[in-house]
XYZ file of C-alpha atoms in Angstrom:
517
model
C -22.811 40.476 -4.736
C -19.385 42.424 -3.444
C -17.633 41.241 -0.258
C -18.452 43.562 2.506
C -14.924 43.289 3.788
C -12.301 45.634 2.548
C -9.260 44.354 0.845
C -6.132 44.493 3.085
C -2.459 45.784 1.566
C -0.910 43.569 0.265
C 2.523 42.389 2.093
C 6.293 42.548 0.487
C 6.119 38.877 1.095
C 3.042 38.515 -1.062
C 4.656 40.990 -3.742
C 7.975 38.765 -3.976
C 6.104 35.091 -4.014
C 2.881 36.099 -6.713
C 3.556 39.602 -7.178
C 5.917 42.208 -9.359
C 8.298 41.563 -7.728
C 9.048 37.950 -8.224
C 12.008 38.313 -10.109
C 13.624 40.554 -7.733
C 16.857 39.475 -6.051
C 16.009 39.582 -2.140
C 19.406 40.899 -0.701
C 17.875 41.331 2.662
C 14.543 39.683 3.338
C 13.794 38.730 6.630
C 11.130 41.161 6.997
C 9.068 40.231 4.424
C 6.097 40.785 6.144
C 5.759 44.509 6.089
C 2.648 45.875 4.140
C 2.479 47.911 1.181
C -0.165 50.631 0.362
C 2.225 52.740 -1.769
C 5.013 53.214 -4.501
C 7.469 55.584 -4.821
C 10.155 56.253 -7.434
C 12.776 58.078 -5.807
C 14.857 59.938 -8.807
C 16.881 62.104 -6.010
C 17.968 60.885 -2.048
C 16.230 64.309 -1.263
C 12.895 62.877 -2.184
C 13.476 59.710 0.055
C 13.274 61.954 2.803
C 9.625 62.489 1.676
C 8.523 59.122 1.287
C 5.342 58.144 3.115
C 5.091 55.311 5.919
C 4.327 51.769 4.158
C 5.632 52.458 0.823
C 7.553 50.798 -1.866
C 10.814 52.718 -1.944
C 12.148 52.089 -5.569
C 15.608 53.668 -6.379
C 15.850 55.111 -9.697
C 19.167 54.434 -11.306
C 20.388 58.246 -11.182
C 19.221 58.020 -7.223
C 21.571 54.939 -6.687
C 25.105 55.884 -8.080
C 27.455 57.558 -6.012
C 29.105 56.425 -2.609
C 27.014 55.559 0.074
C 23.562 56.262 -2.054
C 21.695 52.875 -1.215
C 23.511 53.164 2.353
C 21.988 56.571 2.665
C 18.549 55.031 1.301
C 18.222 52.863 3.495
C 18.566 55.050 6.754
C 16.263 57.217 5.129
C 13.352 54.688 4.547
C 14.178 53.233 7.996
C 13.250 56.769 9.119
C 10.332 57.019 7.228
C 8.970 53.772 7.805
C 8.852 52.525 4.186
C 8.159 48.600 3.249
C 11.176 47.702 1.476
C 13.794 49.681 -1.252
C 14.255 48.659 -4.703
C 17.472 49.244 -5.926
C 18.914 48.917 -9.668
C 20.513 45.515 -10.456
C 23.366 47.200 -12.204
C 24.135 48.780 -8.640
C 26.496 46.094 -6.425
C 25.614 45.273 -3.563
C 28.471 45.125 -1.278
C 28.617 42.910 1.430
C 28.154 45.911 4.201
C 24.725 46.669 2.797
C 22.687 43.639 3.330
C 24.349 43.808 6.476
C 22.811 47.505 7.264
C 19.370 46.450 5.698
C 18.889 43.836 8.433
C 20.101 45.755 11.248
C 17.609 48.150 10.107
C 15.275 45.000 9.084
C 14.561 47.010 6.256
C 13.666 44.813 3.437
C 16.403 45.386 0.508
C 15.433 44.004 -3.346
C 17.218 44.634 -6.439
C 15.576 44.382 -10.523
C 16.156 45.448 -13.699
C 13.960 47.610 -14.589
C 13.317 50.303 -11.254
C 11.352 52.170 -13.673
C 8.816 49.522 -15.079
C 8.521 47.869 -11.868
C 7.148 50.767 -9.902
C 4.327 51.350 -12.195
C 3.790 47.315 -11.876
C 3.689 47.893 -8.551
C 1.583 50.787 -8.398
C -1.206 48.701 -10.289
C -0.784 45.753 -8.471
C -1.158 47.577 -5.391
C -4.257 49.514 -6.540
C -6.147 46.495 -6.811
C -4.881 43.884 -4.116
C -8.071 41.406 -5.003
C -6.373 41.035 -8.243
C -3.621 39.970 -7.137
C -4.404 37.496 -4.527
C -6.443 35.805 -7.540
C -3.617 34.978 -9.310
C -2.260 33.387 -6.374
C -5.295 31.664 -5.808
C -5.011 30.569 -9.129
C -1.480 29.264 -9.390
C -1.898 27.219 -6.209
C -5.256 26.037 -7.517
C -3.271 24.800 -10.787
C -0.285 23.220 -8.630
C -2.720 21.170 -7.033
C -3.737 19.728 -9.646
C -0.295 18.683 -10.495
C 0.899 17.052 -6.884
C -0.714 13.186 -6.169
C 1.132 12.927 -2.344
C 0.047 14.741 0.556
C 3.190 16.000 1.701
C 3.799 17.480 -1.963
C -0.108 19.063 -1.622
C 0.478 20.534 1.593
C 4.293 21.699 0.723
C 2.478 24.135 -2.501
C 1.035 25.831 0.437
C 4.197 26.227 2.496
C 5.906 26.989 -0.823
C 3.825 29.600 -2.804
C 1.845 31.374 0.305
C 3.872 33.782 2.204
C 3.914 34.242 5.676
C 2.149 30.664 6.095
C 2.794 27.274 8.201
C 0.831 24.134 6.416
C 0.282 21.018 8.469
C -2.108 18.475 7.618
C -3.564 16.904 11.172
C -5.754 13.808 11.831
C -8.327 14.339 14.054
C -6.427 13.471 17.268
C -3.557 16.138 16.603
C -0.987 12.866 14.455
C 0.949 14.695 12.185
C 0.045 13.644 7.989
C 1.882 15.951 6.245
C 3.192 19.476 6.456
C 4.790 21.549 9.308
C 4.372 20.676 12.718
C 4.913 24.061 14.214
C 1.368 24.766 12.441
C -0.165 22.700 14.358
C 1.146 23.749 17.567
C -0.027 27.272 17.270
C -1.999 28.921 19.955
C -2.792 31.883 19.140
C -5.760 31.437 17.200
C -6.566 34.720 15.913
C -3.637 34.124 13.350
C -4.810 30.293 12.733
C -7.057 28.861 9.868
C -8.579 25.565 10.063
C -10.884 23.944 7.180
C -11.973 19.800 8.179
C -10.904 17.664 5.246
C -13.672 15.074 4.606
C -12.435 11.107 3.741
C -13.310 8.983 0.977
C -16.672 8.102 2.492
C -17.467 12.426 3.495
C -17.040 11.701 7.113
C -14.092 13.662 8.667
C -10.793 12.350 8.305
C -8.366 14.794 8.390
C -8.017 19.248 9.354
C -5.954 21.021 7.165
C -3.945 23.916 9.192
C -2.440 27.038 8.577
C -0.460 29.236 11.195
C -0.609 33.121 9.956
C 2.652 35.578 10.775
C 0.342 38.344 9.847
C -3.958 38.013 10.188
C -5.421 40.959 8.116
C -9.224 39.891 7.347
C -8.809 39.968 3.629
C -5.725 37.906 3.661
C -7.251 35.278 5.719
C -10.028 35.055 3.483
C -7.058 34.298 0.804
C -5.257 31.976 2.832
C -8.433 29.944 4.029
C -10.033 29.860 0.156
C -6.689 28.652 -0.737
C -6.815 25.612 1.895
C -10.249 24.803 0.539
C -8.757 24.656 -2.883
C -6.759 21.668 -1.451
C -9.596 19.774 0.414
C -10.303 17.603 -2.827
C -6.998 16.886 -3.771
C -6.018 15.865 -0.508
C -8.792 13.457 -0.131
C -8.174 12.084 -3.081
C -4.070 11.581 -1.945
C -5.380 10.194 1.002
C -7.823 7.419 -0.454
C -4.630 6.893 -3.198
C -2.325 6.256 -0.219
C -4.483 4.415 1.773
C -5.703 1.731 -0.749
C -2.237 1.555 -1.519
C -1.201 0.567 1.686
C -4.050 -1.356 2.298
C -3.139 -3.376 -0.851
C 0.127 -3.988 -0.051
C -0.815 -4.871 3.616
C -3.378 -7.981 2.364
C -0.138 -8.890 -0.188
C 2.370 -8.871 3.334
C -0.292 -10.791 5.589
C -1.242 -13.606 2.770
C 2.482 -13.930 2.381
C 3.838 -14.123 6.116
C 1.251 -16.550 6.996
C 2.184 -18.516 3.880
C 5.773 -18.544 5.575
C 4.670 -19.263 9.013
C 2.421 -22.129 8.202
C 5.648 -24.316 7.665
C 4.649 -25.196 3.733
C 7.600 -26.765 1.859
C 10.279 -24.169 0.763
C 12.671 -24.315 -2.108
C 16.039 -26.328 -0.415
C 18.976 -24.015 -0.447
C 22.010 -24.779 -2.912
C 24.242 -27.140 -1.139
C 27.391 -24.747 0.609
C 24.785 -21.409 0.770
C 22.261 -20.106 2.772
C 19.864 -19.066 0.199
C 17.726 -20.779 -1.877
C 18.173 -20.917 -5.739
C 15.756 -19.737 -8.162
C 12.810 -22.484 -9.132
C 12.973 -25.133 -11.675
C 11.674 -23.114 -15.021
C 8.123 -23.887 -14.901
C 8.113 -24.531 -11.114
C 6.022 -21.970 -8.731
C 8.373 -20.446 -6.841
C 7.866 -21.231 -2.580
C 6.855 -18.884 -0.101
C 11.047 -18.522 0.975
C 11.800 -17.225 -2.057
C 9.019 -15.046 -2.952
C 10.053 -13.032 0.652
C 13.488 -12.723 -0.453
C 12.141 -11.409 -4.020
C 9.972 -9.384 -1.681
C 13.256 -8.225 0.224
C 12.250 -9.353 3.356
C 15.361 -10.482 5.681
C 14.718 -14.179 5.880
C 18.035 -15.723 6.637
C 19.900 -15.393 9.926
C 18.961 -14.559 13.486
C 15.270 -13.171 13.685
C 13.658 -11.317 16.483
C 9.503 -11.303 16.131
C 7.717 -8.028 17.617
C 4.074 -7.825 17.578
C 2.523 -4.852 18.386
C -1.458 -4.852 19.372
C -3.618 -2.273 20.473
C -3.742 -1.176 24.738
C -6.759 -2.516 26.536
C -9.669 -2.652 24.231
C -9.032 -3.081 20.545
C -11.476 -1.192 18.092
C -13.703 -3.055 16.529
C -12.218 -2.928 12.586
C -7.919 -3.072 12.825
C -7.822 -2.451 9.159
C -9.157 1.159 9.559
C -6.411 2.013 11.620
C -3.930 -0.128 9.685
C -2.467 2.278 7.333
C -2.137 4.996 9.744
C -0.093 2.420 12.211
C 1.990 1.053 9.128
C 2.960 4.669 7.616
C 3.831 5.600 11.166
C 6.022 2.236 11.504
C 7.960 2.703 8.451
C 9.108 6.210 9.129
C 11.456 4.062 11.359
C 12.918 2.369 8.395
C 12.719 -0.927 9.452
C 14.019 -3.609 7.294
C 10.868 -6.118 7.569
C 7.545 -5.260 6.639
C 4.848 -4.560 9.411
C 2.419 -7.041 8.964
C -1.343 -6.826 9.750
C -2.432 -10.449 11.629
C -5.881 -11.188 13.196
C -4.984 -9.217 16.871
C -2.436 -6.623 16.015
C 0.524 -6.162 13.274
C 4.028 -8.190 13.129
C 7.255 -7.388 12.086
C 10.764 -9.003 13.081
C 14.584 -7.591 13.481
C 17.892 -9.317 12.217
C 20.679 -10.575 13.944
C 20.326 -8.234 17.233
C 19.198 -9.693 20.772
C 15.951 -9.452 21.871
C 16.861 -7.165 24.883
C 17.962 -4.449 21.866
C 14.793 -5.115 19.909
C 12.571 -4.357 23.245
C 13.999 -1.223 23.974
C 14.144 -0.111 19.939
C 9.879 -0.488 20.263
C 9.703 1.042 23.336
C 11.741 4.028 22.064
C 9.480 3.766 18.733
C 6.405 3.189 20.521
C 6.972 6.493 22.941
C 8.776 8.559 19.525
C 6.472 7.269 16.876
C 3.296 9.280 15.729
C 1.000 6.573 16.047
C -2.361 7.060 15.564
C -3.877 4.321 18.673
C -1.838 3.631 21.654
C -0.269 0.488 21.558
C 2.130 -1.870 23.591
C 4.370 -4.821 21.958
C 5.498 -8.828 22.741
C 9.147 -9.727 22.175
C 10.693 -13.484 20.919
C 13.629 -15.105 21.308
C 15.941 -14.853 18.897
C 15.978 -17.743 16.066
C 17.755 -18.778 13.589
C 15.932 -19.052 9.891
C 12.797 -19.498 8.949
C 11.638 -21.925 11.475
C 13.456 -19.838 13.909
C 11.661 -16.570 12.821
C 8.218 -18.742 13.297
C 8.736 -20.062 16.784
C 9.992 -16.071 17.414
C 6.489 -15.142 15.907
C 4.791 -17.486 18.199
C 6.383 -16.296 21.209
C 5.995 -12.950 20.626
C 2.155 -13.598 20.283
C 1.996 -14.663 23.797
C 4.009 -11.930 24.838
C 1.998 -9.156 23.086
C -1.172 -10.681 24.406
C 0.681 -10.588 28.365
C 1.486 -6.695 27.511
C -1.577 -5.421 25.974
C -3.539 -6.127 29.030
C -0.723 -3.447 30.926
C -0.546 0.101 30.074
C 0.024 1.557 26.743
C 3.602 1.851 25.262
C 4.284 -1.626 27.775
C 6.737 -4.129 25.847
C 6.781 -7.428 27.316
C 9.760 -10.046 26.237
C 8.630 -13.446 26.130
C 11.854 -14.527 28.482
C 10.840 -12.677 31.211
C 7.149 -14.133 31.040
C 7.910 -17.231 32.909
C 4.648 -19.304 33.749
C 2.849 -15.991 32.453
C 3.377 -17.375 29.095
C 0.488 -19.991 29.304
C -1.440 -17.485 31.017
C -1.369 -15.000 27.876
C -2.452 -17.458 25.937
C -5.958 -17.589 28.090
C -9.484 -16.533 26.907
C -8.924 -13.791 29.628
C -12.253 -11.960 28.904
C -14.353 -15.276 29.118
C -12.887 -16.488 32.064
C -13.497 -12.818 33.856
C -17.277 -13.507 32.923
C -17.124 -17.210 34.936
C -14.942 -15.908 37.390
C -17.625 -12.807 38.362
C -19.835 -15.597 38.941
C -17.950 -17.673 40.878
C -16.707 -15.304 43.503
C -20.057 -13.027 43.238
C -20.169 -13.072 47.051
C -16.748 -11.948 47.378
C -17.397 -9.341 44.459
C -20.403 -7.928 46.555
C -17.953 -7.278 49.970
C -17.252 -3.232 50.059
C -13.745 -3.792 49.992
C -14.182 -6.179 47.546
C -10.888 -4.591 45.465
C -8.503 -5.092 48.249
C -9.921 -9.040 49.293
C -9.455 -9.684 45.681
C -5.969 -8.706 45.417
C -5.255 -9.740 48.553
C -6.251 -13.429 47.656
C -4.353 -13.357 44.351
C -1.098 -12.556 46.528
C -1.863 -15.492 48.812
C -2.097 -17.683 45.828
C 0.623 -16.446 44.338
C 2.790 -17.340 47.238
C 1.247 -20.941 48.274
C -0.764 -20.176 50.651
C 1.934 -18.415 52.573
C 0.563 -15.324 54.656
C 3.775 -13.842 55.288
C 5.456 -13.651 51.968
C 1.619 -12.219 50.613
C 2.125 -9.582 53.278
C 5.567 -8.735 51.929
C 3.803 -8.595 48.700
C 1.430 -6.428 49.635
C 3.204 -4.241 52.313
C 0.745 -4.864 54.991
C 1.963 -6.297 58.403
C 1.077 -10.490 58.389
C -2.223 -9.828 60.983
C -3.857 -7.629 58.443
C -3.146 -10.544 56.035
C -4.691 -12.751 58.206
C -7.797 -10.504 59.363
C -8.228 -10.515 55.115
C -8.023 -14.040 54.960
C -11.320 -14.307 57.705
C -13.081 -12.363 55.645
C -12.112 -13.740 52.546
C -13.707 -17.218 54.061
C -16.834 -15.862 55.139
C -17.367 -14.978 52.123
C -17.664 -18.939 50.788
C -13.982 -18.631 49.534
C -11.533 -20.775 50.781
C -7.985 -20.424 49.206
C -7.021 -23.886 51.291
C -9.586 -26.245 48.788
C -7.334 -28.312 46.785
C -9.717 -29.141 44.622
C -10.286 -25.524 44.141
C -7.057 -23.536 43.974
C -6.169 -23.769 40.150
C -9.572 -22.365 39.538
C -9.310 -19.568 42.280
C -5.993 -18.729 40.960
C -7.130 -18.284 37.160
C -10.100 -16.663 38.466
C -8.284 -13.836 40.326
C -6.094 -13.791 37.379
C -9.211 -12.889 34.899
C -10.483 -10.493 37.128
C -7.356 -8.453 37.726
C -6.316 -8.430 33.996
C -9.361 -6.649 33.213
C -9.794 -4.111 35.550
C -10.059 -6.199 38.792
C -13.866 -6.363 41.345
C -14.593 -2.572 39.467
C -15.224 -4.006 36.169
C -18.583 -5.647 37.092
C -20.964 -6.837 35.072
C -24.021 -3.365 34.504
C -26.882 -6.469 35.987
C -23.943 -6.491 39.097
């Protein structure tokens, strides 16, 4: 069955990447994008002045000898709106022309052959479908040849004219490609084909930005992009079963080091350890260093973990998170644990670290927001292990704050051993507990207002303070607080009060009720 749709000229761009003219020397081409619906082959200037809008201007040789013939050319196709001028090879082109040709952003080539080319033109012209095949073709063939998804996605940025490639997860993180395609709004001049995953559910959208929208040519352009669909999914599965490898390899590894199992003792006088008896298995110390993991001097620990509610599988996320991280260069491996990933710094201060992930964490194209705990610096292995530790509690402190938060574990305080808490079960007790306080309209403000008079011993002026209310407000809070059943005075009861308002505020405070509530 023929296509309906009329095939659109072909551009000088498209001519110069696929076309006749690909082994022209461009001597002026940043107006490539000019169409072409005719050839001329001007033997004589006075037959330039002839020349129809949107043609090929090719200069025969006798047309292009003589002072100020290509000069005079030009102006003469400028006049006539032509597409471009061929000019003989043999003819130099001084340094004046180009100049002209882009003040006139008139398109200026130069071949061999004048001759031969415009009747390769003329054909090519006549049958534009034919044309765009063999593009379609060669890109289909390249393809086949590229295993990464930048090098899938560059074939289209490369061979395509007048085309911006970007391949896009699903929430707009940059995979591959150009990110001015993906930025585009005007989408009249935008393609977009969904890229399935390993498993045919949508991963990925494969995008390409259009200088120039003719129907025909975006049926070229978005056939091409389909072309790449398979590849790309294969790339994808490649890259992320490569990471995911490598990620199970780092995590059985780093908890191999962290679990404090006996390490190979370093050669008296040196910090680092020797190789292994011959015949000896060589300890988890030395297989990091053969790993090239910075084991020896001052460590800082980061772990990052996912804001507020984690999704329920880390490891689908994982690869995305650790190609993201690595863009950074870091010298440790990010490492995938049970609540989030880990990675440490080398001889800096942990006030350095914490601002290097929050500038990564804001900078980064990181597909899930996340926030980050800090350690203390430490010295070796056993140093980078207590760093780990800390930074656990510290990660667990910030992930509970808003996303892109880094918390050091020095400025945690008592907070520490409050990290460390089964937050979410003690929110379920503590809705129990203070369900009569929970039930109170202002329930949000009672809450918070108790927390501040815990916080400060019982003292009602230093909770106003706190809270910015005048002391009497405090105190009108307090009555109400008590007539609910709750009395922040109990001894007996304070510690539990106290971790109770601290459950309930870390996730989300008296709004977070239970549905039955």
């Amino acid at each position: 069955m023929t296509r309906a749709r009329p095939a659109g000229p072909l551009t000088v761009a498209e001519l110069v990447r696929f076309g006749p003219l690909c082994s022209a020397t461009v001597c002026a081409g940043s107006h490539l994008d000019r169409p072409v619906t005719g050839v001329s082959l001007v033997s004589d200037l006075d037959q330039a002045r002839q020349c129809t809008p949107e043609t090929a201007m090719v200069l025969h040789p006798a047309a292009a000898h003589g002072s100020w013939a290509l000069e005079a050319a030009l102006r003469f196709a400028w006049e006539r709106n032509a597409s471009c001028v061929v000019a003989p090879r043999a003819v130099p082109v001084t340094g004046s022309t180009p100049q002209l040709a882009e003040r006139l952003r008139m398109p200026l080539l130069s071949v061999d052959d004048p001759p031969r080319l415009a009747l390769d033109l003329a054909v090519a012209i006549a049958d534009t479908e034919a044309a765009r095949a063999r593009l379609i073709a060669r890109c289909a063939v390249l393809f086949g040849e590229r295993s990464s998804l930048r090098d899938i996605v560059g074939v289209i940025n490369t061979e395509v004219p007048g085309a911006l490639a970007a391949l896009l997860t699903r929430d707009g993180y940059l995979l591959a490609g150009r990110a001015a395609a993906g930025r585009g709004d005007d989408e009249g001049h935008r393609i977009t084909v969904p890229v399935p995953g390993p498993d045919g559910r949508p991963w990925a959208t494969l995008v390409a930005q259009l200088t120039e929208a003719s129907p025909s040519w975006a049926d070229t352009v978005g056939t091409i992009l389909k072309l790449a669909r398979a590849p790309i999914t294969a790339a994808g599965a490649g890259l992320r079963l490569s990471l995911s490898h490598q990620a199970g390899r780092d995590r059985l590894l780093l908890d191999t080091l962290l679990r404090g199992e006996p390490a190979l003792p370093a050669q008296h006088g040196t910090a680092a350890a020797p190789c292994p008896p011959e015949g000896a298995a060589p300890g988890p110390e030395q297989l990091a260093r053969e790993a090239g993991w910075p084991v020896d001097g001052h460590h800082v620990a980061v772990q990052l973990r996912p804001a507020h509610d984690a999704p329920d599988d880390l490891e689908t996320v994982a690869p995305g998170v650790i190609a993201a991280w690595q863009t950074g260069r870091s010298v440790a491996p990010l490492v995938p644990q049970r609540h989030g990933w880990t990675t440490w710094f080398t001889d800096t201060d942990s006030e350095r670290v914490a601002q290097l992930v929050r500038r990564r964490l804001t900078q980064a194209r990181i597909p899930l927001p996340l926030t980050a705990g800090v350690g203390e610096p430490g010295e070796g292995v056993s140093g980078l292990r207590r760093s780990v530790a800390e930074a656990e509690l510290a990660a667990a402190a910030a992930s509970r704050l808003a996303p892109g938060s880094v918390e050091r574990y020095a400025r945690l305080g008592p907070r520490a051993v409050l990290a460390a808490l089964p937050v979410p079960e003690l929110a379920e007790a503590a809705r129990t507990l203070l369900a009569p306080l929970l039930a109170d309209p202002k329930a949000d403000v009672l809450l918070a207002t108790l927390a501040a008079l815990l916080d400060c011993a019982g003292s009602t002026g230093q909770a106003a303070t706190r809270l910015g209310v005048h002391r009497n407000t405090v105190l009108g809070r307090l009555e109400r607080i008590r007539g609910r059943g709750v009395d922040p005075d109990a001894h007996d009861g304070r510690l539990a009060l106290h971790l109770a308002c601290h459950a309930l505020l870390s996730t989300g405070g008296a709004a977070a009720r239970r549905p039955d509530g």
